[in-house]
Amino acid sequence: MLPQDIRREDLWDAGTARRYDTPGTGMFVPEVVDPAVDRLVALAGGGPALELAIGTGRIAVPLVGRGVSVTGIELSAPMVEVLRTKVDERTVPVVLGDMATTRAPGRFSLVYLVFNTISNLLTQDEQVECFRNAARHLLPGGRFVVELWVPELRSLPPGKEATVGVVEPGYVLFDTYDVLHQHVVSHHVTFGAGREARLDRSPHRYVWPAELDLMGRLAGFTLESRHADWSGAPFTAGSPSHVSVYRLPGEGS
């Protein structure tokens, strides 16, 4: 497990920021990015959007290219520095800070949080505050979109504490679980030449969809829809992840 006193901002340092973008592979392939952008354009409904944990702009930059005004909140200054190689501050303004508490100027039709990022908040209280922070930024009838994986506890053998998620040439991902506290640490092992290898680890707090829905209710949201992916596939008991859309009461709701 990771040391308990490690700060989230230290996980997203300059080295990680440089390695984060992988054009043409992984979560950067058009087959992953385009459906997310298409759905977010529709959900924004012509209004401005706020991305929590905007990172290097994987989603924000193409979303701006589709005519949506996007503002970001981001904890990591190095990640924003990479974003700035793509777009300037005027095109995509970013406020440095924690997505659970930091305020960005303005009100928005859409707030979104993609690729499991809410799980980077390691306590239930922080995750609840993230919902409340999203609500504070939204106009009446506005939407909050969360993309999140479903905990893989059914694949955790009895008495074991780890699951293997990905095995590819040059890369292995395995997760270690603390089921008492709903914590998981993802271990990313990347192999280089010969015996070289690099280990990157990231802690998460996993959340079941039902718990996420209750967080939404505490912040004043109702669940508008839940699908298995950005393209709108049905969410089933076997779905490994979900895209959930929460909505505030008000105009257009």
CSV table of C-alpha atoms in Angstrom, one decimal:
chain,number,residue,atom,x,y,z
A,1,MET,CA,0.0,0.0,0.0
A,2,LEU,CA,1.0,3.6,-0.4
A,3,PRO,CA,2.2,5.6,2.6
A,4,GLN,CA,-0.8,7.2,4.3
A,5,ASP,CA,0.8,10.7,4.3
A,6,ILE,CA,1.4,10.9,0.6
A,7,ARG,CA,-0.3,13.9,-1.0
A,8,ARG,CA,-2.4,13.6,-4.1
A,9,GLU,CA,-0.6,16.5,-5.8
A,10,ASP,CA,2.7,14.6,-5.3
A,11,LEU,CA,1.3,11.7,-7.4
A,12,TRP,CA,0.8,14.0,-10.3
A,13,ASP,CA,4.3,15.5,-10.5
A,14,ALA,CA,6.2,16.7,-13.5
A,15,GLY,CA,7.4,13.2,-14.5
A,16,THR,CA,3.9,11.8,-14.4
A,17,ALA,CA,2.5,14.8,-16.4
A,18,ARG,CA,5.1,14.3,-19.1
A,19,ARG,CA,4.2,10.6,-19.4
A,20,TYR,CA,0.4,11.1,-19.1
A,21,ASP,CA,-0.5,11.8,-22.7
A,22,THR,CA,-0.2,8.7,-24.9
A,23,PRO,CA,-1.5,9.9,-28.3
A,24,GLY,CA,-3.0,7.0,-30.4
A,25,THR,CA,-3.0,4.5,-27.5
A,26,GLY,CA,-5.0,3.8,-24.4
A,27,MET,CA,-7.5,6.4,-23.3
A,28,PHE,CA,-6.3,8.8,-25.9
A,29,VAL,CA,-7.5,6.8,-29.0
A,30,PRO,CA,-10.4,8.4,-30.9
A,31,GLU,CA,-12.6,5.4,-30.2
A,32,VAL,CA,-12.4,6.4,-26.5
A,33,VAL,CA,-12.3,10.2,-26.7
A,34,ASP,CA,-14.9,10.8,-29.5
A,35,PRO,CA,-17.9,9.2,-27.8
A,36,ALA,CA,-17.2,11.1,-24.6
A,37,VAL,CA,-17.0,14.4,-26.4
A,38,ASP,CA,-20.1,13.7,-28.4
A,39,ARG,CA,-22.1,12.9,-25.3
A,40,LEU,CA,-20.8,15.9,-23.3
A,41,VAL,CA,-21.6,18.3,-26.2
A,42,ALA,CA,-25.2,17.1,-26.1
A,43,LEU,CA,-25.4,17.3,-22.3
A,44,ALA,CA,-24.0,20.8,-22.3
A,45,GLY,CA,-26.9,21.9,-24.5
A,46,GLY,CA,-25.0,25.0,-25.8
A,47,GLY,CA,-24.0,26.2,-22.3
A,48,PRO,CA,-20.6,26.4,-20.6
A,49,ALA,CA,-18.9,23.4,-19.0
A,50,LEU,CA,-16.6,22.9,-16.0
A,51,GLU,CA,-14.2,19.9,-15.9
A,52,LEU,CA,-13.1,18.8,-12.5
A,53,ALA,CA,-9.5,17.4,-12.6
A,54,ILE,CA,-9.0,18.7,-16.1
A,55,GLY,CA,-5.5,17.3,-16.3
A,56,THR,CA,-3.8,17.8,-19.6
A,57,GLY,CA,-7.0,18.4,-21.5
A,58,ARG,CA,-7.7,15.0,-23.0
A,59,ILE,CA,-11.4,15.8,-23.1
A,60,ALA,CA,-11.5,19.5,-22.6
A,61,VAL,CA,-9.4,20.4,-25.7
A,62,PRO,CA,-11.6,18.5,-28.2
A,63,LEU,CA,-14.7,19.7,-26.4
A,64,VAL,CA,-13.6,23.3,-27.0
A,65,GLY,CA,-13.0,22.4,-30.6
A,66,ARG,CA,-16.7,21.4,-30.8
A,67,GLY,CA,-17.7,24.9,-29.6
A,68,VAL,CA,-18.3,24.3,-25.9
A,69,SER,CA,-16.8,26.8,-23.5
A,70,VAL,CA,-14.7,24.9,-20.9
A,71,THR,CA,-13.2,25.9,-17.6
A,72,GLY,CA,-11.1,23.6,-15.5
A,73,ILE,CA,-10.2,22.9,-11.9
A,74,GLU,CA,-6.9,20.9,-11.4
A,75,LEU,CA,-4.8,20.0,-8.4
A,76,SER,CA,-1.5,19.5,-10.3
A,77,ALA,CA,0.4,22.5,-11.7
A,78,PRO,CA,2.6,20.2,-13.9
A,79,MET,CA,-0.5,18.7,-15.5
A,80,VAL,CA,-1.7,22.3,-16.3
A,81,GLU,CA,1.7,23.1,-17.8
A,82,VAL,CA,1.2,20.3,-20.3
A,83,LEU,CA,-2.3,21.5,-21.0
A,84,ARG,CA,-0.8,24.9,-21.8
A,85,THR,CA,1.3,23.5,-24.6
A,86,LYS,CA,-2.1,22.8,-26.3
A,87,VAL,CA,-4.3,25.8,-25.4
A,88,ASP,CA,-3.8,29.1,-23.6
A,89,GLU,CA,-5.4,30.4,-20.5
A,90,ARG,CA,-7.9,32.4,-22.5
A,91,THR,CA,-9.1,29.4,-24.4
A,92,VAL,CA,-9.4,27.1,-21.4
A,93,PRO,CA,-9.1,28.9,-18.0
A,94,VAL,CA,-8.0,26.7,-15.1
A,95,VAL,CA,-8.1,27.2,-11.4
A,96,LEU,CA,-5.5,25.4,-9.4
A,97,GLY,CA,-7.0,23.5,-6.4
A,98,ASP,CA,-8.9,20.5,-5.0
A,99,MET,CA,-11.9,19.5,-7.0
A,100,ALA,CA,-13.9,18.9,-3.8
A,101,THR,CA,-13.6,22.4,-2.5
A,102,THR,CA,-12.2,24.9,-5.1
A,103,ARG,CA,-14.5,27.3,-6.7
A,104,ALA,CA,-14.2,28.5,-10.3
A,105,PRO,CA,-15.8,31.8,-11.5
A,106,GLY,CA,-19.1,31.6,-13.2
A,107,ARG,CA,-22.1,29.2,-13.4
A,108,PHE,CA,-22.3,26.2,-15.7
A,109,SER,CA,-24.8,24.1,-17.6
A,110,LEU,CA,-22.5,21.0,-17.2
A,111,VAL,CA,-19.9,19.8,-14.7
A,112,TYR,CA,-18.1,16.6,-15.6
A,113,LEU,CA,-15.6,14.3,-14.0
A,114,VAL,CA,-14.2,11.5,-16.2
A,115,PHE,CA,-12.0,8.4,-16.2
A,116,ASN,CA,-12.6,7.3,-12.5
A,117,THR,CA,-11.2,10.5,-11.1
A,118,ILE,CA,-13.7,10.9,-8.3
A,119,SER,CA,-12.0,7.8,-6.8
A,120,ASN,CA,-8.8,9.8,-6.3
A,121,LEU,CA,-10.7,11.4,-3.3
A,122,LEU,CA,-9.8,8.9,-0.6
A,123,THR,CA,-12.7,9.5,1.9
A,124,GLN,CA,-16.4,9.3,1.6
A,125,ASP,CA,-16.6,12.9,3.0
A,126,GLU,CA,-14.4,14.2,0.3
A,127,GLN,CA,-16.4,12.5,-2.4
A,128,VAL,CA,-19.7,13.9,-0.9
A,129,GLU,CA,-18.1,17.4,-0.9
A,130,CYS,CA,-17.2,16.9,-4.6
A,131,PHE,CA,-20.9,16.4,-5.4
A,132,ARG,CA,-21.7,19.5,-3.4
A,133,ASN,CA,-19.0,21.5,-5.1
A,134,ALA,CA,-20.4,20.4,-8.5
A,135,ALA,CA,-23.9,21.6,-7.4
A,136,ARG,CA,-22.5,25.0,-6.3
A,137,HIS,CA,-21.2,25.6,-9.8
A,138,LEU,CA,-24.3,24.6,-11.7
A,139,LEU,CA,-27.2,26.6,-13.0
A,140,PRO,CA,-30.8,25.4,-12.2
A,141,GLY,CA,-31.4,22.2,-14.1
A,142,GLY,CA,-27.7,21.7,-14.7
A,143,ARG,CA,-26.1,18.3,-15.0
A,144,PHE,CA,-23.1,16.6,-13.2
A,145,VAL,CA,-21.6,13.7,-15.2
A,146,VAL,CA,-19.4,11.0,-13.5
A,147,GLU,CA,-17.5,8.3,-15.3
A,148,LEU,CA,-16.4,5.6,-12.9
A,149,TRP,CA,-15.5,1.9,-12.8
A,150,VAL,CA,-17.5,-0.7,-10.9
A,151,PRO,CA,-15.4,-2.3,-8.1
A,152,GLU,CA,-14.1,-5.7,-9.2
A,153,LEU,CA,-14.6,-7.5,-5.9
A,154,ARG,CA,-16.4,-10.5,-7.5
A,155,SER,CA,-13.0,-11.3,-9.2
A,156,LEU,CA,-11.2,-11.1,-5.9
A,157,PRO,CA,-10.5,-14.7,-4.7
A,158,PRO,CA,-11.4,-15.5,-1.1
A,159,GLY,CA,-8.4,-14.8,1.2
A,160,LYS,CA,-6.6,-12.9,-1.6
A,161,GLU,CA,-6.0,-9.1,-1.6
A,162,ALA,CA,-5.1,-8.5,-5.3
A,163,THR,CA,-6.5,-8.8,-8.8
A,164,VAL,CA,-4.8,-8.6,-12.1
A,165,GLY,CA,-6.5,-6.0,-14.4
A,166,VAL,CA,-4.3,-5.8,-17.5
A,167,VAL,CA,-1.5,-7.9,-19.0
A,168,GLU,CA,-0.1,-6.5,-22.2
A,169,PRO,CA,3.4,-6.6,-23.8
A,170,GLY,CA,5.5,-4.2,-21.7
A,171,TYR,CA,2.7,-3.5,-19.2
A,172,VAL,CA,1.0,-5.1,-16.2
A,173,LEU,CA,-1.7,-3.6,-14.0
A,174,PHE,CA,-2.7,-5.2,-10.7
A,175,ASP,CA,-4.8,-3.8,-7.8
A,176,THR,CA,-4.5,-4.4,-4.1
A,177,TYR,CA,-7.7,-4.0,-2.0
A,178,ASP,CA,-8.5,-3.0,1.5
A,179,VAL,CA,-12.1,-4.0,1.6
A,180,LEU,CA,-12.6,-2.7,5.2
A,181,HIS,CA,-12.0,0.9,4.1
A,182,GLN,CA,-13.0,0.6,0.4
A,183,HIS,CA,-9.5,1.5,-0.7
A,184,VAL,CA,-7.6,0.1,-3.6
A,185,VAL,CA,-4.1,0.8,-4.9
A,186,SER,CA,-3.4,0.4,-8.6
A,187,HIS,CA,0.1,-0.8,-9.4
A,188,HIS,CA,1.2,0.0,-12.9
A,189,VAL,CA,4.4,-1.9,-14.0
A,190,THR,CA,5.9,-0.7,-17.3
A,191,PHE,CA,8.8,-2.8,-18.6
A,192,GLY,CA,11.7,-1.3,-20.5
A,193,ALA,CA,14.8,-2.9,-22.1
A,194,GLY,CA,16.3,-5.9,-20.5
A,195,ARG,CA,15.5,-6.1,-16.8
A,196,GLU,CA,14.4,-2.5,-16.5
A,197,ALA,CA,10.9,-1.7,-15.1
A,198,ARG,CA,9.1,1.2,-13.6
A,199,LEU,CA,6.4,1.0,-11.0
A,200,ASP,CA,3.8,3.7,-10.6
A,201,ARG,CA,1.1,3.4,-7.9
A,202,SER,CA,-2.1,5.4,-7.3
A,203,PRO,CA,-4.5,5.1,-4.4
A,204,HIS,CA,-8.3,5.2,-4.8
A,205,ARG,CA,-11.5,4.9,-2.8
A,206,TYR,CA,-13.9,2.7,-4.8
A,207,VAL,CA,-17.6,3.5,-4.8
A,208,TRP,CA,-20.6,1.4,-5.7
A,209,PRO,CA,-23.2,3.0,-8.0
A,210,ALA,CA,-25.8,3.0,-5.2
A,211,GLU,CA,-23.5,4.9,-2.8
A,212,LEU,CA,-22.7,7.3,-5.6
A,213,ASP,CA,-26.4,7.9,-6.1
A,214,LEU,CA,-26.8,8.7,-2.4
A,215,MET,CA,-24.0,11.2,-2.6
A,216,GLY,CA,-25.9,12.8,-5.4
A,217,ARG,CA,-29.1,13.0,-3.3
A,218,LEU,CA,-27.2,14.6,-0.4
A,219,ALA,CA,-26.1,17.4,-2.8
A,220,GLY,CA,-29.6,17.9,-4.3
A,221,PHE,CA,-29.2,15.8,-7.4
A,222,THR,CA,-31.4,13.1,-8.9
A,223,LEU,CA,-30.1,10.4,-11.2
A,224,GLU,CA,-31.1,11.2,-14.7
A,225,SER,CA,-29.5,8.3,-16.5
A,226,ARG,CA,-26.8,5.6,-16.2
A,227,HIS,CA,-25.2,3.8,-19.1
A,228,ALA,CA,-22.3,1.3,-19.4
A,229,ASP,CA,-20.3,3.7,-21.6
A,230,TRP,CA,-20.4,7.1,-23.4
A,231,SER,CA,-22.1,5.6,-26.4
A,232,GLY,CA,-25.2,4.8,-24.3
A,233,ALA,CA,-24.9,1.0,-24.0
A,234,PRO,CA,-27.3,-0.4,-21.3
A,235,PHE,CA,-25.8,-0.7,-17.8
A,236,THR,CA,-26.0,-4.2,-16.6
A,237,ALA,CA,-24.8,-6.3,-13.6
A,238,GLY,CA,-21.8,-7.3,-15.7
A,239,SER,CA,-20.8,-3.8,-16.7
A,240,PRO,CA,-17.2,-2.9,-15.7
A,241,SER,CA,-17.9,0.9,-15.6
A,242,HIS,CA,-20.7,3.4,-15.9
A,243,VAL,CA,-21.4,6.9,-17.1
A,244,SER,CA,-23.9,8.5,-14.6
A,245,VAL,CA,-25.7,11.7,-15.3
A,246,TYR,CA,-27.1,13.6,-12.2
A,247,ARG,CA,-29.3,16.7,-12.5
A,248,LEU,CA,-30.4,19.5,-10.3
A,249,PRO,CA,-34.0,20.7,-10.2
A,250,GLY,CA,-34.9,23.8,-12.1
A,251,GLU,CA,-35.3,25.1,-15.6
A,252,GLY,CA,-35.5,22.4,-18.2
A,253,SER,CA,-35.6,19.5,-15.7
